[in-house]
mmCIF file of C-alpha atoms in Angstrom:
data_model
loop_
_atom_site.group_PDB
_atom_site.id
_atom_site.type_symbol
_atom_site.label_atom_id
_atom_site.label_comp_id
_atom_site.label_asym_id
_atom_site.label_seq_id
_atom_site.Cartn_x
_atom_site.Cartn_y
_atom_site.Cartn_z
ATOM 1 C CA UNK A 222 93.420 50.018 89.438
ATOM 2 C CA UNK A 223 95.908 52.775 88.709
ATOM 3 C CA UNK A 224 94.717 52.913 85.123
ATOM 4 C CA UNK A 225 91.205 53.524 86.338
ATOM 5 C CA UNK A 226 92.296 56.217 88.765
ATOM 6 C CA UNK A 227 94.260 57.996 86.052
ATOM 7 C CA UNK A 228 91.266 58.177 83.717
ATOM 8 C CA UNK A 229 90.575 61.913 83.407
ATOM 9 C CA UNK A 230 87.178 63.375 82.683
ATOM 10 C CA UNK A 231 88.296 64.584 79.241
ATOM 11 C CA UNK A 232 88.691 61.012 77.963
ATOM 12 C CA UNK A 233 85.728 59.368 79.705
ATOM 13 C CA UNK A 234 82.063 58.908 78.861
ATOM 14 C CA UNK A 235 79.003 57.946 80.851
ATOM 15 C CA UNK A 236 76.690 55.133 79.797
ATOM 16 C CA UNK A 237 73.019 55.967 80.185
ATOM 17 C CA UNK A 238 70.355 53.361 80.892
ATOM 18 C CA UNK A 239 66.961 52.975 79.261
ATOM 19 C CA UNK A 240 64.794 50.227 80.743
ATOM 20 C CA UNK A 241 67.037 47.327 81.839
ATOM 21 C CA UNK A 242 66.032 43.901 80.572
ATOM 22 C CA UNK A 243 63.767 45.375 77.905
ATOM 23 C CA UNK A 244 66.383 46.313 75.329
ATOM 24 C CA UNK A 245 64.766 44.105 72.664
ATOM 25 C CA UNK A 246 61.553 46.115 72.741
ATOM 26 C CA UNK A 247 63.042 49.582 73.246
ATOM 27 C CA UNK A 248 61.698 50.578 69.818
ATOM 28 C CA UNK A 249 58.148 49.766 70.905
ATOM 29 C CA UNK A 250 58.650 51.413 74.280
ATOM 30 C CA UNK A 251 59.744 54.570 72.460
ATOM 31 C CA UNK A 252 56.212 55.020 71.074
ATOM 32 C CA UNK A 253 54.558 56.039 74.388
ATOM 33 C CA UNK A 254 57.627 58.116 75.235
ATOM 34 C CA UNK A 255 57.374 59.968 71.915
ATOM 35 C CA UNK A 256 53.659 60.522 72.476
ATOM 36 C CA UNK A 257 54.367 61.828 75.979
ATOM 37 C CA UNK A 258 56.925 64.325 74.669
ATOM 38 C CA UNK A 259 54.666 65.436 71.797
ATOM 39 C CA UNK A 260 51.667 65.946 74.088
ATOM 40 C CA UNK A 261 53.819 67.793 76.646
ATOM 41 C CA UNK A 262 55.364 70.136 74.088
ATOM 42 C CA UNK A 263 52.125 70.752 72.168
ATOM 43 C CA UNK A 264 50.040 71.148 75.347
ATOM 44 C CA UNK A 265 52.364 73.657 76.991
ATOM 45 C CA UNK A 266 52.878 75.516 73.705
ATOM 46 C CA UNK A 267 49.116 75.822 73.201
ATOM 47 C CA UNK A 268 48.692 77.230 76.708
ATOM 48 C CA UNK A 269 51.465 79.760 76.096
ATOM 49 C CA UNK A 270 49.957 80.777 72.749
ATOM 50 C CA UNK A 271 46.458 81.237 74.165
ATOM 51 C CA UNK A 272 47.627 83.239 77.185
ATOM 52 C CA UNK A 273 49.776 85.458 74.964
ATOM 53 C CA UNK A 274 47.074 86.158 72.362
ATOM 54 C CA UNK A 275 44.034 86.492 74.644
ATOM 55 C CA UNK A 276 44.050 89.822 76.486
ATOM 56 C CA UNK A 277 41.412 88.606 78.951
ATOM 57 C CA UNK A 278 43.916 86.022 80.252
ATOM 58 C CA UNK A 279 46.612 88.582 81.085
ATOM 59 C CA UNK A 280 45.927 88.127 84.789
ATOM 60 C CA UNK A 281 48.391 87.095 87.521
ATOM 61 C CA UNK A 282 47.096 83.501 87.708
ATOM 62 C CA UNK A 283 47.589 82.935 83.984
ATOM 63 C CA UNK A 284 50.943 84.717 83.940
ATOM 64 C CA UNK A 285 52.161 82.259 86.580
ATOM 65 C CA UNK A 286 50.674 79.426 84.529
ATOM 66 C CA UNK A 287 52.645 80.601 81.485
ATOM 67 C CA UNK A 288 55.819 80.551 83.615
ATOM 68 C CA UNK A 289 55.024 76.965 84.585
ATOM 69 C CA UNK A 290 54.458 76.053 80.920
ATOM 70 C CA UNK A 291 57.818 77.546 79.870
ATOM 71 C CA UNK A 292 59.593 75.591 82.612
ATOM 72 C CA UNK A 293 57.839 72.349 81.646
ATOM 73 C CA UNK A 294 58.829 72.903 78.021
ATOM 74 C CA UNK A 295 62.438 73.339 79.086
ATOM 75 C CA UNK A 296 62.379 70.142 81.173
ATOM 76 C CA UNK A 297 60.930 68.136 78.277
ATOM 77 C CA UNK A 298 63.432 69.491 75.757
ATOM 78 C CA UNK A 299 66.401 68.929 78.074
ATOM 79 C CA UNK A 300 65.720 65.182 78.326
ATOM 80 C CA UNK A 301 64.510 64.412 74.784
ATOM 81 C CA UNK A 302 67.942 63.904 73.112
ATOM 82 C CA UNK A 303 69.294 61.277 75.501
ATOM 83 C CA UNK A 304 66.032 59.476 76.318
ATOM 84 C CA UNK A 305 64.894 58.993 72.723
ATOM 85 C CA UNK A 306 68.498 58.431 71.630
ATOM 86 C CA UNK A 307 68.619 55.338 73.835
ATOM 87 C CA UNK A 308 65.170 54.005 72.946
ATOM 88 C CA UNK A 309 65.355 54.633 69.196
ATOM 89 C CA UNK A 310 69.049 54.261 68.350
ATOM 90 C CA UNK A 311 70.555 52.532 71.408
ATOM 91 C CA UNK A 312 72.858 55.545 71.754
ATOM 92 C CA UNK A 313 73.913 55.174 75.379
ATOM 93 C CA UNK A 314 77.179 57.096 75.454
ATOM 94 C CA UNK A 315 77.260 60.715 76.570
ATOM 95 C CA UNK A 316 80.378 62.798 77.021
ATOM 96 C CA UNK A 317 81.064 64.277 80.418
ATOM 97 C CA UNK A 318 80.700 67.863 79.210
ATOM 98 C CA UNK A 319 77.308 67.066 77.655
ATOM 99 C CA UNK A 320 76.280 65.242 80.820
ATOM 100 C CA UNK A 321 77.311 68.171 83.031
ATOM 101 C CA UNK A 322 75.406 70.604 80.807
ATOM 102 C CA UNK A 323 72.277 68.431 80.883
ATOM 103 C CA UNK A 324 72.259 68.041 84.655
ATOM 104 C CA UNK A 325 72.739 71.802 85.059
ATOM 105 C CA UNK A 326 69.643 72.518 82.951
ATOM 106 C CA UNK A 327 67.581 69.748 84.551
ATOM 107 C CA UNK A 328 68.313 70.856 88.110
ATOM 108 C CA UNK A 329 67.976 74.568 87.309
ATOM 109 C CA UNK A 330 64.621 74.093 85.596
ATOM 110 C CA UNK A 331 63.390 71.792 88.366
ATOM 111 C CA UNK A 332 64.195 74.397 91.017
ATOM 112 C CA UNK A 333 62.576 77.110 88.884
ATOM 113 C CA UNK A 334 59.426 74.959 88.652
ATOM 114 C CA UNK A 335 59.446 74.609 92.432
ATOM 115 C CA UNK A 336 59.651 78.404 92.726
ATOM 116 C CA UNK A 337 56.813 78.912 90.222
ATOM 117 C CA UNK A 338 54.621 76.558 92.244
ATOM 118 C CA UNK A 339 55.429 78.681 95.297
ATOM 119 C CA UNK A 340 54.444 81.848 93.431
ATOM 120 C CA UNK A 341 51.196 80.198 92.351
ATOM 121 C CA UNK A 342 50.471 79.302 95.988
ATOM 122 C CA UNK A 343 51.062 82.952 96.917
ATOM 123 C CA UNK A 344 48.721 83.961 94.094
ATOM 124 C CA UNK A 345 45.939 81.734 95.477
ATOM 125 C CA UNK A 346 46.541 83.067 99.002
ATOM 126 C CA UNK A 347 46.228 86.694 97.888
ATOM 127 C CA UNK A 348 43.179 85.951 95.713
ATOM 128 C CA UNK A 349 41.325 84.258 98.584
ATOM 129 C CA UNK A 350 42.448 86.313 101.584
ATOM 130 C CA UNK A 351 42.481 89.759 99.980
ATOM 131 C CA UNK A 352 40.486 89.666 96.712
ATOM 132 C CA UNK A 353 39.805 93.419 96.582
ATOM 133 C CA UNK A 354 43.546 94.220 96.487
ATOM 134 C CA UNK A 355 44.482 91.242 94.304
ATOM 135 C CA UNK A 356 45.318 93.259 91.187
ATOM 136 C CA UNK A 357 47.136 95.977 93.127
ATOM 137 C CA UNK A 358 49.324 93.483 95.020
ATOM 138 C CA UNK A 359 50.225 91.241 92.071
ATOM 139 C CA UNK A 360 51.110 93.863 89.500
ATOM 140 C CA UNK A 361 52.929 92.815 86.287
ATOM 141 C CA UNK A 362 56.118 94.558 87.463
ATOM 142 C CA UNK A 363 56.046 92.787 90.819
ATOM 143 C CA UNK A 364 55.389 89.435 89.146
ATOM 144 C CA UNK A 365 58.315 90.008 86.760
ATOM 145 C CA UNK A 366 60.632 90.869 89.651
ATOM 146 C CA UNK A 367 59.635 87.798 91.633
ATOM 147 C CA UNK A 368 60.053 85.559 88.593
ATOM 148 C CA UNK A 369 63.461 87.033 87.774
ATOM 149 C CA UNK A 370 64.626 86.619 91.367
ATOM 150 C CA UNK A 371 63.762 82.927 91.451
ATOM 151 C CA UNK A 372 65.320 82.271 88.031
ATOM 152 C CA UNK A 373 68.556 83.949 89.142
ATOM 153 C CA UNK A 374 68.457 82.049 92.446
ATOM 154 C CA UNK A 375 68.175 78.711 90.678
ATOM 155 C CA UNK A 376 70.846 79.447 88.064
ATOM 156 C CA UNK A 377 73.281 80.866 90.629
ATOM 157 C CA UNK A 378 72.910 77.905 93.001
ATOM 158 C CA UNK A 379 73.292 75.303 90.237
ATOM 159 C CA UNK A 380 76.058 77.061 88.299
ATOM 160 C CA UNK A 381 78.888 75.565 90.455
ATOM 161 C CA UNK A 382 77.702 71.964 89.942
ATOM 162 C CA UNK A 383 79.436 71.267 86.589
ATOM 163 C CA UNK A 384 82.681 72.803 87.858
ATOM 164 C CA UNK A 385 82.565 70.800 91.089
ATOM 165 C CA UNK A 386 82.116 67.623 89.026
ATOM 166 C CA UNK A 387 84.920 68.504 86.605
ATOM 167 C CA UNK A 388 87.439 68.337 89.441
ATOM 168 C CA UNK A 389 87.058 64.574 89.688
ATOM 169 C CA UNK A 390 88.495 61.604 87.893
ATOM 170 C CA UNK A 391 85.916 58.995 86.946
ATOM 171 C CA UNK A 392 86.000 55.213 86.950
ATOM 172 C CA UNK A 393 85.495 53.393 83.656
ATOM 173 C CA UNK A 394 82.313 51.571 84.737
ATOM 174 C CA UNK A 395 80.318 54.782 84.503
ATOM 175 C CA UNK A 396 76.825 53.305 84.068
ATOM 176 C CA UNK A 397 74.062 55.663 85.206
ATOM 177 C CA UNK A 398 70.605 54.503 86.312
ATOM 178 C CA UNK A 399 68.616 56.866 84.109
ATOM 179 C CA UNK A 400 68.432 58.012 80.518
ATOM 180 C CA UNK A 401 69.659 61.456 81.575
ATOM 181 C CA UNK A 402 72.210 62.880 84.022
ATOM 182 C CA UNK A 403 71.539 63.908 87.625
ATOM 183 C CA UNK A 404 74.098 65.440 89.967
ATOM 184 C CA UNK A 405 73.389 63.127 92.900
ATOM 185 C CA UNK A 406 74.114 60.108 90.697
ATOM 186 C CA UNK A 407 77.001 61.426 88.599
ATOM 187 C CA UNK A 408 79.019 62.420 91.656
ATOM 188 C CA UNK A 409 78.933 58.798 92.879
ATOM 189 C CA UNK A 410 80.846 57.769 89.751
ATOM 190 C CA UNK A 411 83.924 59.723 90.876
ATOM 191 C CA UNK A 412 87.043 57.983 92.180
ATOM 192 C CA UNK A 413 87.491 60.805 94.690
ATOM 193 C CA UNK A 414 86.075 62.202 97.899
ATOM 194 C CA UNK A 415 82.614 63.613 97.078
ATOM 195 C CA UNK A 416 81.859 65.115 100.499
ATOM 196 C CA UNK A 417 81.831 68.707 99.212
ATOM 197 C CA UNK A 418 79.511 67.833 96.317
ATOM 198 C CA UNK A 419 77.198 65.854 98.555
ATOM 199 C CA UNK A 420 76.903 68.634 101.144
ATOM 200 C CA UNK A 421 76.506 71.353 98.525
ATOM 201 C CA UNK A 422 73.910 69.391 96.544
ATOM 202 C CA UNK A 423 71.860 68.687 99.663
ATOM 203 C CA UNK A 424 72.177 72.314 100.808
ATOM 204 C CA UNK A 425 70.830 73.815 97.588
ATOM 205 C CA UNK A 426 68.059 71.220 97.537
ATOM 206 C CA UNK A 427 66.970 72.321 101.010
ATOM 207 C CA UNK A 428 67.304 76.024 100.096
ATOM 208 C CA UNK A 429 65.104 75.612 97.031
ATOM 209 C CA UNK A 430 62.769 72.619 97.015
ATOM 210 C CA UNK A 431 62.765 72.248 100.804
ATOM 211 C CA UNK A 432 62.107 75.926 101.525
ATOM 212 C CA UNK A 433 59.575 76.275 98.691
ATOM 213 C CA UNK A 434 57.578 73.228 99.813
ATOM 214 C CA UNK A 435 57.502 74.534 103.395
ATOM 215 C CA UNK A 436 56.252 77.951 102.260
ATOM 216 C CA UNK A 437 53.618 76.314 100.029
ATOM 217 C CA UNK A 438 52.410 74.308 103.026
ATOM 218 C CA UNK A 439 52.222 77.468 105.140
ATOM 219 C CA UNK A 440 50.349 79.248 102.332
ATOM 220 C CA UNK A 441 47.680 76.547 102.340
ATOM 221 C CA UNK A 442 47.445 76.649 106.121
ATOM 222 C CA UNK A 443 46.662 80.371 105.798
ATOM 223 C CA UNK A 444 44.258 79.685 102.913
ATOM 224 C CA UNK A 445 42.382 77.099 104.989
ATOM 225 C CA UNK A 446 42.264 79.471 107.933
ATOM 226 C CA UNK A 447 40.786 82.188 105.705
ATOM 227 C CA UNK A 448 38.329 79.866 103.982
ATOM 228 C CA UNK A 449 37.060 78.315 107.215
ATOM 229 C CA UNK A 450 36.285 81.793 108.525
ATOM 230 C CA UNK A 451 33.878 82.338 105.638
ATOM 231 C CA UNK A 452 30.296 81.904 106.825
ATOM 232 C CA UNK A 453 28.843 80.607 103.561
ATOM 233 C CA UNK A 454 29.493 76.933 102.805
ATOM 234 C CA UNK A 455 29.103 77.595 99.060
ATOM 235 C CA UNK A 456 31.705 80.367 99.119
ATOM 236 C CA UNK A 457 34.056 78.100 101.045
ATOM 237 C CA UNK A 458 33.797 75.357 98.408
ATOM 238 C CA UNK A 459 34.124 77.876 95.585
ATOM 239 C CA UNK A 460 37.348 79.254 97.059
ATOM 240 C CA UNK A 461 38.864 75.804 97.597
ATOM 241 C CA UNK A 462 37.891 74.765 94.071
ATOM 242 C CA UNK A 463 40.232 77.427 92.656
ATOM 243 C CA UNK A 464 43.163 75.667 94.367
ATOM 244 C CA UNK A 465 42.583 72.144 93.031
ATOM 245 C CA UNK A 466 44.657 72.578 89.857
ATOM 246 C CA UNK A 467 47.573 73.986 91.809
ATOM 247 C CA UNK A 468 47.390 71.238 94.429
ATOM 248 C CA UNK A 469 47.514 68.606 91.679
ATOM 249 C CA UNK A 470 50.596 70.264 90.168
ATOM 250 C CA UNK A 471 52.262 70.459 93.609
ATOM 251 C CA UNK A 472 51.607 66.782 94.350
ATOM 252 C CA UNK A 473 52.836 65.672 90.910
ATOM 253 C CA UNK A 474 56.076 67.607 91.225
ATOM 254 C CA UNK A 475 57.067 67.248 94.875
ATOM 255 C CA UNK A 476 56.153 63.572 95.292
ATOM 256 C CA UNK A 477 58.530 62.456 92.540
ATOM 257 C CA UNK A 478 61.168 65.132 93.272
ATOM 258 C CA UNK A 479 61.508 64.341 96.969
ATOM 259 C CA UNK A 480 61.119 60.590 96.441
ATOM 260 C CA UNK A 481 63.889 60.447 93.829
ATOM 261 C CA UNK A 482 66.235 62.578 95.946
ATOM 262 C CA UNK A 483 65.707 60.393 99.030
ATOM 263 C CA UNK A 484 66.306 57.171 97.055
ATOM 264 C CA UNK A 485 69.531 58.451 95.476
ATOM 265 C CA UNK A 486 70.977 59.820 98.710
ATOM 266 C CA UNK A 487 69.774 57.400 101.347
ATOM 267 C CA UNK A 488 68.247 54.374 99.618
ATOM 268 C CA UNK A 489 71.258 52.380 98.458
ATOM 269 C CA UNK A 490 69.360 49.118 98.935
ATOM 270 C CA UNK A 491 66.199 50.309 97.166
ATOM 271 C CA UNK A 492 64.832 48.613 94.074
ATOM 272 C CA UNK A 493 66.528 49.705 90.861
ATOM 273 C CA UNK A 494 63.176 49.512 89.091
ATOM 274 C CA UNK A 495 61.746 51.997 91.614
ATOM 275 C CA UNK A 496 64.634 54.397 90.896
ATOM 276 C CA UNK A 497 64.021 54.181 87.150
ATOM 277 C CA UNK A 498 60.252 54.541 87.519
ATOM 278 C CA UNK A 499 60.531 57.602 89.784
ATOM 279 C CA UNK A 500 63.121 59.049 87.429
ATOM 280 C CA UNK A 501 60.710 58.967 84.508
ATOM 281 C CA UNK A 502 57.779 60.193 86.621
ATOM 282 C CA UNK A 503 59.951 63.062 87.897
ATOM 283 C CA UNK A 504 60.654 64.557 84.471
ATOM 284 C CA UNK A 505 57.881 63.242 82.209
ATOM 285 C CA UNK A 506 54.645 63.337 84.186
ATOM 286 C CA UNK A 507 54.470 66.982 85.429
ATOM 287 C CA UNK A 508 55.062 68.535 81.954
ATOM 288 C CA UNK A 509 52.475 66.108 80.543
ATOM 289 C CA UNK A 510 49.784 66.541 83.202
ATOM 290 C CA UNK A 511 50.054 70.236 84.129
ATOM 291 C CA UNK A 512 48.522 71.604 80.878
ATOM 292 C CA UNK A 513 45.816 68.911 80.987
ATOM 293 C CA UNK A 514 44.871 69.606 84.607
ATOM 294 C CA UNK A 515 44.767 73.378 84.154
ATOM 295 C CA UNK A 516 42.839 73.115 80.877
ATOM 296 C CA UNK A 517 40.206 70.935 82.523
ATOM 297 C CA UNK A 518 39.850 73.044 85.680
ATOM 298 C CA UNK A 519 40.053 76.528 84.156
ATOM 299 C CA UNK A 520 36.746 77.388 82.469
ATOM 300 C CA UNK A 521 38.155 80.369 80.544
ATOM 301 C CA UNK A 522 41.225 78.484 79.333
ATOM 302 C CA UNK A 523 39.166 75.438 78.368
ATOM 303 C CA UNK A 524 36.697 77.540 76.391
ATOM 304 C CA UNK A 525 39.526 79.314 74.568
ATOM 305 C CA UNK A 526 41.209 76.012 73.651
ATOM 306 C CA UNK A 527 37.935 74.539 72.365
ATOM 307 C CA UNK A 528 37.239 77.684 70.343
ATOM 308 C CA UNK A 529 40.735 77.595 68.837
ATOM 309 C CA UNK A 530 40.459 73.974 67.687
ATOM 310 C CA UNK A 531 36.894 74.345 66.440
ATOM 311 C CA UNK A 532 37.992 77.200 64.196
#
């Protein structure tokens, strides 16, 4: 036992997990994963390209959508090396420094995505409740300031995580449940008291995802209040229809984000398969579905995409 306790982080590695019990067909399983990553990267890149090159799409709603696409690209790229490394080459080992760097980027980008979804909810609220002042309220400078604030908030809150984890010594049986590193799981591998990490991790989760989700809920309460005060039934439906894409993105992100956090922190007896499934949904599904949902629901974006591919 003393040998285990004396194992320092500089000489240890973590073992990542693909899909337990399916190691013989990991190569076949990698095919849908590769397709998911390709579609996510191509889809979000196409949206960014179209919004950048089409002057008619330089509106607040599409600027926020481009922020969401950049964040989704970052989330996909941050998990590609370890996930496909396991499925294609059975490369399960990851050094602690690489693991700490990956979890920093994953958590930072996840919290940034939460903030972007909040900004998009604010955008819908302003567009519906005060359409005549929409452009004057959401100016490019104000959008840039809000985006920069939330990026700095996420990076600043997550920056201590790798350093808090480096303090620990880790046991040799360092097998993680996912094909990537998460703070709430890595800290449980330590042969030390993790109270500080646990409290800090939960605190920043509440300050970011918890606060953002609450403000999004309040935004939609105000949107509903505004919409229900509209006399025309057709106008009411038209206003709510502009929120469908955003609601889909919110449900995709927060359902898996909150579910995975609850399972890791409080569900010690939960099914391991459920943990793995939620883990993949958490980081693979939103970047895959967001560009599809917005392309389908946005008439201008859909027409521009069709025109680009027809040419």
